Amino acid sequence: MSPDAMITHFVGASALVLVAAHAAGWLARRLKQPYIVGQLAAGIALGPSLLGALAPDAYASLFPGEIGPALNGFAQFALVVFLFAVGYELDLKILGDRARSSLIVALASFVVPMAVGCGGALLFRDRLHELGMPRDPTPAMVVFAGISLSITAVPVLTAIVRENGLSRSVPGVVAVSAAGVLDAVCWTVLAAALMDSGGAESALDWPWRVTLAVGFVTVMVLAARPVLRRLLWGTRMEPSLRLALLIGFALGSAWVTHSLGLHVIFGALLAGVVVPREEDGTLDPDLLRPLHDVSSLLLPFFFVLSGQSVALNSMDGTGWAVLLVVTVLAVTTKIGSGTLAARAGGLDRHDARTVGVLLSARGLTELIALNAGLQAGLLSPPLYTVLVFMALATTLLTQPFLILTRRLAERDRARHPARAPFAPPPSQDGTTTAPADVG
């Protein structure tokens, strides 16, 4: 294919990706589901499993192999910008007065699913072998199985909390705070799993990679952060120049972590974490707004990239059985551990149940981890397909479960009117806030 033809194909494919993904996201929101659900469905629909099976000629024309690197590049750029914003927004000070409850919930909702996932990978190794996994999984594969059940998608959770008017309620604050802690723990464990995997693209042995990674984190925290603070606070830099500088900083950090055998996502997260906030501790809206706009626009390329690896034709009886079991385990371990931990942290049963349901949302964070695991060789394509559908199912189920939880609370309040009412307080203007466009 000539360069001109490749550009033509890429432009046409990009138009289809952007329009289809955002239209599907808009439709999902109209159906009271997170934006990511529609975008992921569009990504799968544009992949080989649906479009490739129903219209193979059209699929081959729209997505020839030659444009694969360009699509992958756009997807990785979108991930870097998105996770840079996630790291910049990460603030464990949100724990506040609910620090004890949030930490208990975060610990339980990590340990229990992690133990169940690791145990399941060992107990059902024969079934997983039928899905292309080795009969004797490596320690990194076992740990990754636990991570796949432990992750909570903070952006999706935050959007659901806002959409349901829970932002100022006790369960909303505890769930968001616990998810922030849980997010940090899961990313750290995932980095260790990828560091130990044989799929990392690095000529260095893992002890050297660990040493260099620790050194890089130290330099970023002790040197890069003060330099950025002086640069951002001490100069009156134009917002567009500041945005370009910081995205370049995130891309450079992502390049370093990729060179160390890790995924670009870790460098992007680290870059976001070390960027200082405003002098009064608030987030810079002139930085955050364009970051969200850019990542929201380009993330459909990541969903299409994820959809390209989904193999529906590999979903035989074993695959559907594993999907059912994994989805049940993913939902019950998260809701159960989150609910019990919230009760132990002092919340009443209705608030505790709401916390557990909120923590079961996975969304985009799960997809990012699964994509990294697939690239590192920790997942086979059939198992990747199973876990992608598990992420989609658990995200879809969060809103119905939340409605059910609220109805149970209302029924209990009707039976026992003397008890304190369970109702999330509305926002100051009496309305709820629409969720962000990204997952």
mmCIF file of N, CA and C in Angstrom, residues 28 58 68 161 181 205 231 239 253 255 264 333 354-355 363 370 391 406 417:
data_model
loop_
_atom_site.group_PDB
_atom_site.id
_atom_site.type_symbol
_atom_site.label_atom_id
_atom_site.label_comp_id
_atom_site.label_asym_id
_atom_site.label_seq_id
_atom_site.Cartn_x
_atom_site.Cartn_y
_atom_site.Cartn_z
ATOM 1 N N ALA A 28 -25.612 5.252 25.107
ATOM 2 C CA ALA A 28 -25.484 4.586 26.408
ATOM 3 C C ALA A 28 -25.893 5.519 27.538
ATOM 4 N N ALA A 58 -15.657 -5.044 3.773
ATOM 5 C CA ALA A 58 -15.698 -3.684 4.321
ATOM 6 C C ALA A 58 -14.700 -3.532 5.467
ATOM 7 N N GLY A 68 -2.560 -0.308 11.226
ATOM 8 C CA GLY A 68 -2.536 -0.751 12.620
ATOM 9 C C GLY A 68 -1.601 0.058 13.499
ATOM 10 N N VAL A 161 -21.487 8.230 40.780
ATOM 11 C CA VAL A 161 -21.784 8.932 42.032
ATOM 12 C C VAL A 161 -22.429 10.285 41.745
ATOM 13 N N VAL A 181 -7.599 5.047 46.903
ATOM 14 C CA VAL A 181 -6.552 4.233 47.544
ATOM 15 C C VAL A 181 -6.378 2.914 46.802
ATOM 16 N N ASP A 205 17.550 -7.525 32.906
ATOM 17 C CA ASP A 205 16.913 -8.471 33.809
ATOM 18 C C ASP A 205 16.049 -7.700 34.795
ATOM 19 N N LEU A 231 8.540 26.220 37.973
ATOM 20 C CA LEU A 231 8.212 26.629 36.604
ATOM 21 C C LEU A 231 6.757 27.075 36.495
ATOM 22 N N PRO A 239 -1.493 29.303 28.991
ATOM 23 C CA PRO A 239 -2.093 27.989 29.224
ATOM 24 C C PRO A 239 -1.784 26.981 28.130
ATOM 25 N N SER A 253 7.929 10.704 30.320
ATOM 26 C CA SER A 253 7.878 9.772 31.440
ATOM 27 C C SER A 253 7.367 8.408 31.000
ATOM 28 N N TRP A 255 7.671 7.142 28.008
ATOM 29 C CA TRP A 255 8.748 6.524 27.224
ATOM 30 C C TRP A 255 9.780 5.855 28.136
ATOM 31 N N VAL A 264 3.473 2.068 29.097
ATOM 32 C CA VAL A 264 3.472 3.536 29.093
ATOM 33 C C VAL A 264 2.519 4.103 30.140
ATOM 34 N N THR A 333 -17.493 -10.704 45.047
ATOM 35 C CA THR A 333 -16.337 -10.372 45.893
ATOM 36 C C THR A 333 -16.249 -8.878 46.149
ATOM 37 N N THR A 354 -24.510 0.334 49.499
ATOM 38 C CA THR A 354 -24.272 1.260 48.389
ATOM 39 C C THR A 354 -22.786 1.348 48.067
ATOM 40 N N VAL A 355 -21.942 1.401 49.086
ATOM 41 C CA VAL A 355 -20.491 1.435 48.870
ATOM 42 C C VAL A 355 -20.030 0.196 48.115
ATOM 43 N N GLY A 363 -15.007 -0.758 34.244
ATOM 44 C CA GLY A 363 -14.877 0.206 33.168
ATOM 45 C C GLY A 363 -13.499 0.306 32.542
ATOM 46 N N LEU A 370 -6.164 -4.901 31.284
ATOM 47 C CA LEU A 370 -6.255 -6.099 30.443
ATOM 48 C C LEU A 370 -5.418 -5.950 29.187
ATOM 49 N N ALA A 391 -15.681 -7.099 32.292
ATOM 50 C CA ALA A 391 -15.611 -5.670 32.606
ATOM 51 C C ALA A 391 -16.858 -4.951 32.115
ATOM 52 N N ARG A 406 -31.242 1.209 46.480
ATOM 53 C CA ARG A 406 -32.037 2.361 46.929
ATOM 54 C C ARG A 406 -33.476 1.954 47.230
ATOM 55 N N PRO A 417 -40.459 3.927 59.878
ATOM 56 C CA PRO A 417 -40.359 5.385 59.656
ATOM 57 C C PRO A 417 -39.589 6.118 60.732
#
